[in-house]
PDB file of C-alpha atoms in Angstrom:
ATOM      1  CA  MET W  13    -193.893  74.433  44.749  1.00  0.00           C
ATOM      2  CA  SER W  14    -192.632  77.491  46.666  1.00  0.00           C
ATOM      3  CA  ALA W  15    -193.890  80.668  48.145  1.00  0.00           C
ATOM      4  CA  SER W  16    -192.055  83.846  47.015  1.00  0.00           C
ATOM      5  CA  ALA W  17    -192.384  87.452  47.852  1.00  0.00           C
ATOM      6  CA  SER W  18    -190.917  89.849  45.289  1.00  0.00           C
ATOM      7  CA  ARG W  19    -187.175  90.113  45.982  1.00  0.00           C
ATOM      8  CA  SER W  20    -187.103  93.282  43.898  1.00  0.00           C
ATOM      9  CA  LEU W  21    -188.211  94.991  47.106  1.00  0.00           C
ATOM     10  CA  PRO W  22    -185.915  95.245  50.166  1.00  0.00           C
ATOM     11  CA  ARG W  23    -187.325  93.543  53.186  1.00  0.00           C
ATOM     12  CA  ILE W  24    -187.805  95.288  56.574  1.00  0.00           C
ATOM     13  CA  ALA W  25    -188.744  93.265  59.722  1.00  0.00           C
ATOM     14  CA  ILE W  26    -190.247  94.785  62.902  1.00  0.00           C
ATOM     15  CA  VAL W  27    -189.130  92.711  65.945  1.00  0.00           C
ATOM     16  CA  GLY W  28    -189.250  93.164  69.713  1.00  0.00           C
ATOM     17  CA  ARG W  29    -190.717  91.613  72.877  1.00  0.00           C
ATOM     18  CA  PRO W  30    -194.495  91.277  73.340  1.00  0.00           C
ATOM     19  CA  ASN W  31    -196.695  94.363  73.773  1.00  0.00           C
ATOM     20  CA  VAL W  32    -194.204  97.069  72.767  1.00  0.00           C
ATOM     21  CA  GLY W  33    -196.449  98.256  69.929  1.00  0.00           C
ATOM     22  CA  LYS W  34    -195.008  96.400  66.872  1.00  0.00           C
ATOM     23  CA  SER W  35    -198.349  95.919  65.203  1.00  0.00           C
ATOM     24  CA  ALA W  36    -199.342  99.554  65.795  1.00  0.00           C
ATOM     25  CA  ILE W  37    -196.064 100.682  64.256  1.00  0.00           C
ATOM     26  CA  PHE W  38    -196.620  98.237  61.278  1.00  0.00           C
ATOM     27  CA  ASN W  39    -200.119  99.749  60.685  1.00  0.00           C
ATOM     28  CA  ARG W  40    -198.794 103.282  60.799  1.00  0.00           C
ATOM     29  CA  LEU W  41    -196.119 102.552  58.219  1.00  0.00           C
ATOM     30  CA  VAL W  42    -198.454 100.639  55.768  1.00  0.00           C
ATOM     31  CA  GLY W  43    -201.079 103.308  56.188  1.00  0.00           C
ATOM     32  CA  ARG W  44    -204.048 101.053  57.095  1.00  0.00           C
ATOM     33  CA  PRO W  45    -205.039  98.680  59.935  1.00  0.00           C
ATOM     34  CA  ILE W  46    -203.823  95.280  58.797  1.00  0.00           C
ATOM     35  CA  ALA W  47    -202.472  93.830  62.000  1.00  0.00           C
ATOM     36  CA  ILE W  48    -204.627  93.389  65.119  1.00  0.00           C
ATOM     37  CA  VAL W  49    -203.646  95.874  67.894  1.00  0.00           C
ATOM     38  CA  HIS W  50    -204.522  95.053  71.503  1.00  0.00           C
ATOM     39  CA  ASP W  51    -203.188  95.738  75.010  1.00  0.00           C
ATOM     40  CA  GLN W  52    -202.969  91.935  75.624  1.00  0.00           C
ATOM     41  CA  PRO W  53    -199.429  90.559  75.074  1.00  0.00           C
ATOM     42  CA  GLY W  54    -199.000  87.899  72.441  1.00  0.00           C
ATOM     43  CA  VAL W  55    -201.842  88.810  70.053  1.00  0.00           C
ATOM     44  CA  THR W  56    -199.684  88.556  66.927  1.00  0.00           C
ATOM     45  CA  ARG W  57    -198.459  85.054  66.167  1.00  0.00           C
ATOM     46  CA  ASP W  58    -197.836  84.680  62.455  1.00  0.00           C
ATOM     47  CA  ARG W  59    -195.645  86.848  60.326  1.00  0.00           C
ATOM     48  CA  ILE W  60    -197.719  89.519  58.535  1.00  0.00           C
ATOM     49  CA  ALA W  61    -196.226  91.190  55.459  1.00  0.00           C
ATOM     50  CA  SER W  62    -197.332  94.102  53.272  1.00  0.00           C
ATOM     51  CA  GLU W  63    -195.730  96.247  50.581  1.00  0.00           C
ATOM     52  CA  CYS W  64    -195.050  99.838  51.394  1.00  0.00           C
ATOM     53  CA  ARG W  65    -194.873 102.221  48.431  1.00  0.00           C
ATOM     54  CA  PRO W  66    -194.397 105.762  49.789  1.00  0.00           C
ATOM     55  CA  LYS W  67    -194.881 108.310  46.981  1.00  0.00           C
ATOM     56  CA  GLY W  68    -191.634 109.369  45.428  1.00  0.00           C
ATOM     57  CA  ARG W  69    -189.517 107.208  47.654  1.00  0.00           C
ATOM     58  CA  ILE W  70    -187.977 103.745  47.837  1.00  0.00           C
ATOM     59  CA  PRO W  71    -190.683 101.045  48.230  1.00  0.00           C
ATOM     60  CA  TYR W  72    -190.158  98.030  50.577  1.00  0.00           C
ATOM     61  CA  GLU W  73    -191.838  94.951  51.998  1.00  0.00           C
ATOM     62  CA  LEU W  74    -192.634  95.310  55.735  1.00  0.00           C
ATOM     63  CA  THR W  75    -193.062  92.341  58.030  1.00  0.00           C
ATOM     64  CA  ASP W  76    -194.710  92.378  61.496  1.00  0.00           C
ATOM     65  CA  THR W  77    -193.724  89.556  63.864  1.00  0.00           C
ATOM     66  CA  GLY W  78    -194.912  88.043  67.055  1.00  0.00           C
ATOM     67  CA  GLY W  79    -193.379  89.097  70.380  1.00  0.00           C
ATOM     68  CA  ILE W  80    -190.186  87.361  71.228  1.00  0.00           C
ATOM     69  CA  GLY W  81    -189.787  86.233  74.877  1.00  0.00           C
ATOM     70  CA  ALA W  82    -193.540  85.654  75.463  1.00  0.00           C
ATOM     71  CA  THR W  83    -194.391  84.256  78.890  1.00  0.00           C
ATOM     72  CA  LEU W  84    -198.083  84.036  78.258  1.00  0.00           C
ATOM     73  CA  ASP W  85    -199.684  81.375  76.031  1.00  0.00           C
ATOM     74  CA  ASP W  86    -196.414  79.366  76.104  1.00  0.00           C
ATOM     75  CA  GLY W  87    -197.986  76.729  73.902  1.00  0.00           C
ATOM     76  CA  PHE W  88    -197.197  79.014  70.923  1.00  0.00           C
ATOM     77  CA  ALA W  89    -193.999  80.727  72.165  1.00  0.00           C
ATOM     78  CA  ALA W  90    -191.569  78.496  70.325  1.00  0.00           C
ATOM     79  CA  GLN W  91    -193.530  78.703  67.100  1.00  0.00           C
ATOM     80  CA  VAL W  92    -193.809  82.463  67.379  1.00  0.00           C
ATOM     81  CA  ARG W  93    -190.047  82.666  67.958  1.00  0.00           C
ATOM     82  CA  ALA W  94    -189.372  80.513  64.945  1.00  0.00           C
ATOM     83  CA  GLU W  95    -191.488  82.730  62.783  1.00  0.00           C
ATOM     84  CA  ALA W  96    -189.683  85.821  64.032  1.00  0.00           C
ATOM     85  CA  ASP W  97    -186.261  84.163  63.430  1.00  0.00           C
ATOM     86  CA  ILE W  98    -187.187  83.621  59.743  1.00  0.00           C
ATOM     87  CA  ALA W  99    -188.162  87.242  59.403  1.00  0.00           C
ATOM     88  CA  ILE W 100    -184.892  88.387  60.959  1.00  0.00           C
ATOM     89  CA  GLU W 101    -182.798  86.091  58.809  1.00  0.00           C
ATOM     90  CA  THR W 102    -184.404  87.228  55.545  1.00  0.00           C
ATOM     91  CA  ALA W 103    -184.607  90.934  56.414  1.00  0.00           C
ATOM     92  CA  ASP W 104    -182.417  93.626  54.901  1.00  0.00           C
ATOM     93  CA  LEU W 105    -183.187  96.105  57.671  1.00  0.00           C
ATOM     94  CA  ILE W 106    -184.480  95.549  61.148  1.00  0.00           C
ATOM     95  CA  LEU W 107    -186.785  97.850  63.129  1.00  0.00           C
ATOM     96  CA  PHE W 108    -186.181  96.966  66.810  1.00  0.00           C
ATOM     97  CA  ALA W 109    -189.219  98.113  68.778  1.00  0.00           C
ATOM     98  CA  VAL W 110    -188.948  98.724  72.536  1.00  0.00           C
ATOM     99  CA  ASP W 111    -191.135 100.280  75.252  1.00  0.00           C
ATOM    100  CA  ALA W 112    -189.532 103.517  76.327  1.00  0.00           C
ATOM    101  CA  ARG W 113    -191.739 103.611  79.472  1.00  0.00           C
ATOM    102  CA  ASP W 114    -190.376 100.207  80.703  1.00  0.00           C
ATOM    103  CA  GLY W 115    -186.742 101.035  80.043  1.00  0.00           C
ATOM    104  CA  ILE W 116    -184.277  98.294  79.052  1.00  0.00           C
ATOM    105  CA  THR W 117    -185.392  94.793  79.930  1.00  0.00           C
ATOM    106  CA  THR W 118    -183.529  91.519  79.940  1.00  0.00           C
ATOM    107  CA  ILE W 119    -185.467  90.397  76.893  1.00  0.00           C
ATOM    108  CA  ASP W 120    -184.419  93.575  75.131  1.00  0.00           C
ATOM    109  CA  GLN W 121    -180.794  92.931  75.947  1.00  0.00           C
ATOM    110  CA  GLU W 122    -180.933  89.289  74.695  1.00  0.00           C
ATOM    111  CA  LEU W 123    -182.669  90.310  71.429  1.00  0.00           C
ATOM    112  CA  ALA W 124    -180.059  93.016  70.905  1.00  0.00           C
ATOM    113  CA  LYS W 125    -177.337  90.345  71.110  1.00  0.00           C
ATOM    114  CA  VAL W 126    -179.159  88.337  68.457  1.00  0.00           C
ATOM    115  CA  LEU W 127    -179.511  91.231  66.129  1.00  0.00           C
ATOM    116  CA  ARG W 128    -175.838  92.206  66.466  1.00  0.00           C
ATOM    117  CA  LYS W 129    -174.889  88.688  65.351  1.00  0.00           C
ATOM    118  CA  GLY W 130    -177.153  89.016  62.307  1.00  0.00           C
ATOM    119  CA  GLY W 131    -175.219  91.940  60.830  1.00  0.00           C
ATOM    120  CA  GLN W 132    -178.056  93.768  59.309  1.00  0.00           C
ATOM    121  CA  PRO W 133    -178.625  97.438  59.951  1.00  0.00           C
ATOM    122  CA  VAL W 134    -180.858  98.123  62.906  1.00  0.00           C
ATOM    123  CA  ILE W 135    -183.053 101.115  63.817  1.00  0.00           C
ATOM    124  CA  ILE W 136    -184.252 101.211  67.407  1.00  0.00           C
ATOM    125  CA  LEU W 137    -187.785 102.436  67.839  1.00  0.00           C
ATOM    126  CA  ALA W 138    -188.459 103.678  71.422  1.00  0.00           C
ATOM    127  CA  ASN W 139    -192.262 103.551  71.338  1.00  0.00           C
ATOM    128  CA  LYS W 140    -194.830 105.025  73.647  1.00  0.00           C
ATOM    129  CA  VAL W 141    -193.002 108.400  73.885  1.00  0.00           C
ATOM    130  CA  ASP W 142    -196.119 110.494  73.424  1.00  0.00           C
ATOM    131  CA  THR W 143    -194.579 113.974  74.079  1.00  0.00           C
ATOM    132  CA  ALA W 144    -191.244 115.751  73.668  1.00  0.00           C
ATOM    133  CA  ARG W 145    -190.997 115.981  77.441  1.00  0.00           C
ATOM    134  CA  THR W 146    -190.451 112.236  77.652  1.00  0.00           C
ATOM    135  CA  ASP W 147    -187.948 111.989  74.771  1.00  0.00           C
ATOM    136  CA  PRO W 148    -185.034 111.428  77.158  1.00  0.00           C
ATOM    137  CA  HIS W 149    -186.544 108.029  78.019  1.00  0.00           C
ATOM    138  CA  ALA W 150    -185.351 106.788  74.640  1.00  0.00           C
ATOM    139  CA  ALA W 151    -181.779 107.704  75.115  1.00  0.00           C
ATOM    140  CA  GLU W 152    -180.698 104.762  77.144  1.00  0.00           C
ATOM    141  CA  PHE W 153    -181.535 102.301  74.261  1.00  0.00           C
ATOM    142  CA  SER W 154    -178.665 103.842  72.220  1.00  0.00           C
ATOM    143  CA  SER W 155    -176.343 101.806  74.519  1.00  0.00           C
ATOM    144  CA  PHE W 156    -177.253  98.779  72.353  1.00  0.00           C
ATOM    145  CA  GLY W 157    -174.861 100.119  69.694  1.00  0.00           C
ATOM    146  CA  PHE W 158    -177.300 100.514  66.831  1.00  0.00           C
ATOM    147  CA  GLY W 159    -177.217 104.339  66.754  1.00  0.00           C
ATOM    148  CA  GLU W 160    -179.581 106.844  68.249  1.00  0.00           C
ATOM    149  CA  ALA W 161    -182.974 105.485  69.097  1.00  0.00           C
ATOM    150  CA  ILE W 162    -185.998 107.252  67.617  1.00  0.00           C
ATOM    151  CA  PRO W 163    -188.585 108.304  70.296  1.00  0.00           C
ATOM    152  CA  LEU W 164    -191.928 107.802  68.693  1.00  0.00           C
ATOM    153  CA  SER W 165    -195.633 107.163  69.491  1.00  0.00           C
ATOM    154  CA  ALA W 166    -197.352 104.640  67.219  1.00  0.00           C
ATOM    155  CA  ALA W 167    -200.694 105.586  68.985  1.00  0.00           C
ATOM    156  CA  HIS W 168    -200.401 109.273  67.981  1.00  0.00           C
ATOM    157  CA  GLY W 169    -198.166 109.119  64.931  1.00  0.00           C
ATOM    158  CA  ARG W 170    -195.444 111.115  66.543  1.00  0.00           C
ATOM    159  CA  ASN W 171    -191.994 111.179  64.846  1.00  0.00           C
ATOM    160  CA  PHE W 172    -192.946 108.858  62.020  1.00  0.00           C
ATOM    161  CA  ASP W 173    -191.576 111.427  59.646  1.00  0.00           C
ATOM    162  CA  VAL W 174    -188.230 110.985  61.362  1.00  0.00           C
ATOM    163  CA  LEU W 175    -188.534 107.185  61.117  1.00  0.00           C
ATOM    164  CA  ASP W 176    -189.379 107.462  57.414  1.00  0.00           C
ATOM    165  CA  ARG W 177    -186.195 109.468  56.715  1.00  0.00           C
ATOM    166  CA  ARG W 178    -184.146 106.927  58.610  1.00  0.00           C
ATOM    167  CA  ILE W 179    -185.641 104.038  56.670  1.00  0.00           C
ATOM    168  CA  GLN W 180    -185.190 105.765  53.346  1.00  0.00           C
ATOM    169  CA  GLY W 181    -181.499 106.480  54.229  1.00  0.00           C
ATOM    170  CA  GLU W 182    -180.845 102.867  55.060  1.00  0.00           C
ATOM    171  CA  LEU W 183    -182.670 101.618  51.973  1.00  0.00           C
ATOM    172  CA  ALA W 184    -180.628 103.908  49.731  1.00  0.00           C
ATOM    173  CA  LYS W 185    -177.432 102.335  51.172  1.00  0.00           C
ATOM    174  CA  ILE W 186    -178.917  98.846  50.595  1.00  0.00           C
ATOM    175  CA  ASN W 187    -179.866  99.732  47.048  1.00  0.00           C
ATOM    176  CA  ILE W 188    -176.353 100.988  46.273  1.00  0.00           C
ATOM    177  CA  ALA W 189    -174.780  97.762  47.764  1.00  0.00           C
ATOM    178  CA  THR W 190    -177.017  95.496  45.634  1.00  0.00           C
ATOM    179  CA  ALA W 191    -176.956  97.550  42.386  1.00  0.00           C
ATOM    180  CA  ALA W 192    -174.055  95.458  40.997  1.00  0.00           C
ATOM    181  CA  ASP W 193    -175.784  92.144  41.786  1.00  0.00           C
ATOM    182  CA  GLU W 194    -178.931  93.350  40.106  1.00  0.00           C
ATOM    183  CA  SER W 195    -177.022  94.441  37.036  1.00  0.00           C
ATOM    184  CA  ASP W 196    -175.464  90.886  36.820  1.00  0.00           C
ATOM    185  CA  ASP W 197    -178.885  89.257  37.159  1.00  0.00           C
ATOM    186  CA  SER W 198    -180.422  91.318  34.478  1.00  0.00           C
ATOM    187  CA  ALA W 199    -177.600  90.511  32.070  1.00  0.00           C
ATOM    188  CA  GLU W 200    -177.843  86.816  32.734  1.00  0.00           C
ATOM    189  CA  GLY W 201    -181.691  86.841  32.493  1.00  0.00           C
ATOM    190  CA  SER W 202    -182.173  89.170  29.637  1.00  0.00           C
ATOM    191  CA  ASP W 203    -184.297  86.617  27.766  1.00  0.00           C
ATOM    192  CA  ARG W 204    -186.745  86.125  30.642  1.00  0.00           C
ATOM    193  CA  VAL W 205    -190.318  86.913  30.082  1.00  0.00           C
ATOM    194  CA  ILE W 206    -191.730  89.450  32.594  1.00  0.00           C
ATOM    195  CA  SER W 207    -195.443  89.257  33.124  1.00  0.00           C
ATOM    196  CA  THR W 208    -197.352  92.462  33.448  1.00  0.00           C
ATOM    197  CA  ASP W 209    -200.524  90.696  34.557  1.00  0.00           C
ATOM    198  CA  ARG W 210    -201.859  91.778  37.966  1.00  0.00           C
ATOM    199  CA  PRO W 211    -201.830  88.993  40.563  1.00  0.00           C
ATOM    200  CA  CYS W 212    -205.111  87.509  41.619  1.00  0.00           C
ATOM    201  CA  HIS W 213    -206.132  87.240  45.298  1.00  0.00           C
ATOM    202  CA  ILE W 214    -207.312  83.935  46.755  1.00  0.00           C
ATOM    203  CA  ALA W 215    -208.907  83.775  50.253  1.00  0.00           C
ATOM    204  CA  ILE W 216    -209.173  80.681  52.398  1.00  0.00           C
ATOM    205  CA  VAL W 217    -212.121  81.025  54.876  1.00  0.00           C
ATOM    206  CA  GLY W 218    -213.928  78.646  57.181  1.00  0.00           C
ATOM    207  CA  ARG W 219    -215.004  78.214  60.764  1.00  0.00           C
ATOM    208  CA  PRO W 220    -212.306  77.753  63.510  1.00  0.00           C
ATOM    209  CA  ASN W 221    -210.146  74.641  63.521  1.00  0.00           C
ATOM    210  CA  VAL W 222    -211.120  73.106  60.163  1.00  0.00           C
ATOM    211  CA  GLY W 223    -207.473  73.131  59.014  1.00  0.00           C
ATOM    212  CA  LYS W 224    -207.175  76.463  57.058  1.00  0.00           C
ATOM    213  CA  SER W 225    -203.618  77.031  58.150  1.00  0.00           C
ATOM    214  CA  SER W 226    -202.608  73.510  57.303  1.00  0.00           C
ATOM    215  CA  LEU W 227    -204.113  73.886  53.893  1.00  0.00           C
ATOM    216  CA  VAL W 228    -202.073  77.168  53.306  1.00  0.00           C
ATOM    217  CA  ASN W 229    -198.874  75.394  54.435  1.00  0.00           C
ATOM    218  CA  GLY W 230    -199.527  72.422  52.166  1.00  0.00           C
ATOM    219  CA  ILE W 231    -200.050  74.626  49.193  1.00  0.00           C
ATOM    220  CA  LEU W 232    -196.811  76.623  49.947  1.00  0.00           C
ATOM    221  CA  ASN W 233    -194.837  73.568  50.974  1.00  0.00           C
ATOM    222  CA  ASP W 234    -193.671  75.638  53.863  1.00  0.00           C
ATOM    223  CA  GLU W 235    -194.529  76.120  57.562  1.00  0.00           C
ATOM    224  CA  ARG W 236    -195.644  79.642  56.868  1.00  0.00           C
ATOM    225  CA  THR W 237    -198.490  79.820  59.372  1.00  0.00           C
ATOM    226  CA  ILE W 238    -198.657  78.368  62.844  1.00  0.00           C
ATOM    227  CA  VAL W 239    -200.777  75.226  63.066  1.00  0.00           C
ATOM    228  CA  SER W 240    -202.359  74.013  66.397  1.00  0.00           C
ATOM    229  CA  ASP W 241    -205.348  72.016  67.628  1.00  0.00           C
ATOM    230  CA  VAL W 242    -206.425  75.168  69.612  1.00  0.00           C
ATOM    231  CA  ALA W 243    -209.258  76.919  67.831  1.00  0.00           C
ATOM    232  CA  GLY W 244    -208.553  80.465  66.880  1.00  0.00           C
ATOM    233  CA  THR W 245    -204.748  80.103  66.610  1.00  0.00           C
ATOM    234  CA  THR W 246    -204.689  82.374  63.589  1.00  0.00           C
ATOM    235  CA  ARG W 247    -205.810  85.876  64.582  1.00  0.00           C
ATOM    236  CA  ASP W 248    -204.654  88.186  61.811  1.00  0.00           C
ATOM    237  CA  ALA W 249    -205.415  87.970  58.084  1.00  0.00           C
ATOM    238  CA  VAL W 250    -202.107  86.730  56.608  1.00  0.00           C
ATOM    239  CA  ASP W 251    -201.345  87.887  53.073  1.00  0.00           C
ATOM    240  CA  ILE W 252    -198.735  85.663  51.386  1.00  0.00           C
ATOM    241  CA  PRO W 253    -197.381  86.296  47.812  1.00  0.00           C
ATOM    242  CA  TYR W 254    -197.160  83.079  45.962  1.00  0.00           C
ATOM    243  CA  SER W 255    -195.934  81.900  42.512  1.00  0.00           C
ATOM    244  CA  ARG W 256    -195.479  78.559  40.792  1.00  0.00           C
ATOM    245  CA  ASP W 257    -193.268  77.860  37.740  1.00  0.00           C
ATOM    246  CA  GLY W 258    -192.699  81.569  37.446  1.00  0.00           C
ATOM    247  CA  ARG W 259    -196.407  82.451  37.353  1.00  0.00           C
TER     248      ARG W 259
END
């Protein structure tokens, strides 16, 4: 039994320290409020994924992650970091979110080192730059070596057109690089039956602390959601693509 998201779509992960606006960026890109947004650090714990299909452009799967380097609610810090690490390892492109108003922090520097080792392309998002007057605040993050940081405001939607162009440019490179592999796969699997049936959606609901996350992990045979004795550990609705025996 295994959980599987469609690997026909490139994967993009949003990572960063707590409270830099990752969930707000995620919601802007997917076009609807999926992830909970709050001023309190550490609200997002599980990985949250959604398909993005911009009209006339390359579609992708976007994943929001919990804040790395959390100091609050340390009972979950290790599990949140593990979830973020999985998202980073499986991503084709990383959106590295930082808070331009705070400048470069020690956690930002440590995370940049981790991302450099991973080798995936990285786009730096200098969030909370609400006006052009404060654009220079984003410049210092270019010192991380991932190219020019994009000054944007998730709260106001500023410069998301610039971000979309950068994402599409990187996805085009990824598609070119993987075209040969996909061609080989299609040749080897030419006799495979491709289902056109639409997937069904199953919701697991219940009062706090009855074991909903444990049930999800048991079905998937994977530690996909954080499990704890603390009531209310899961805060966001987590949508997980799942298939068994090719169905």
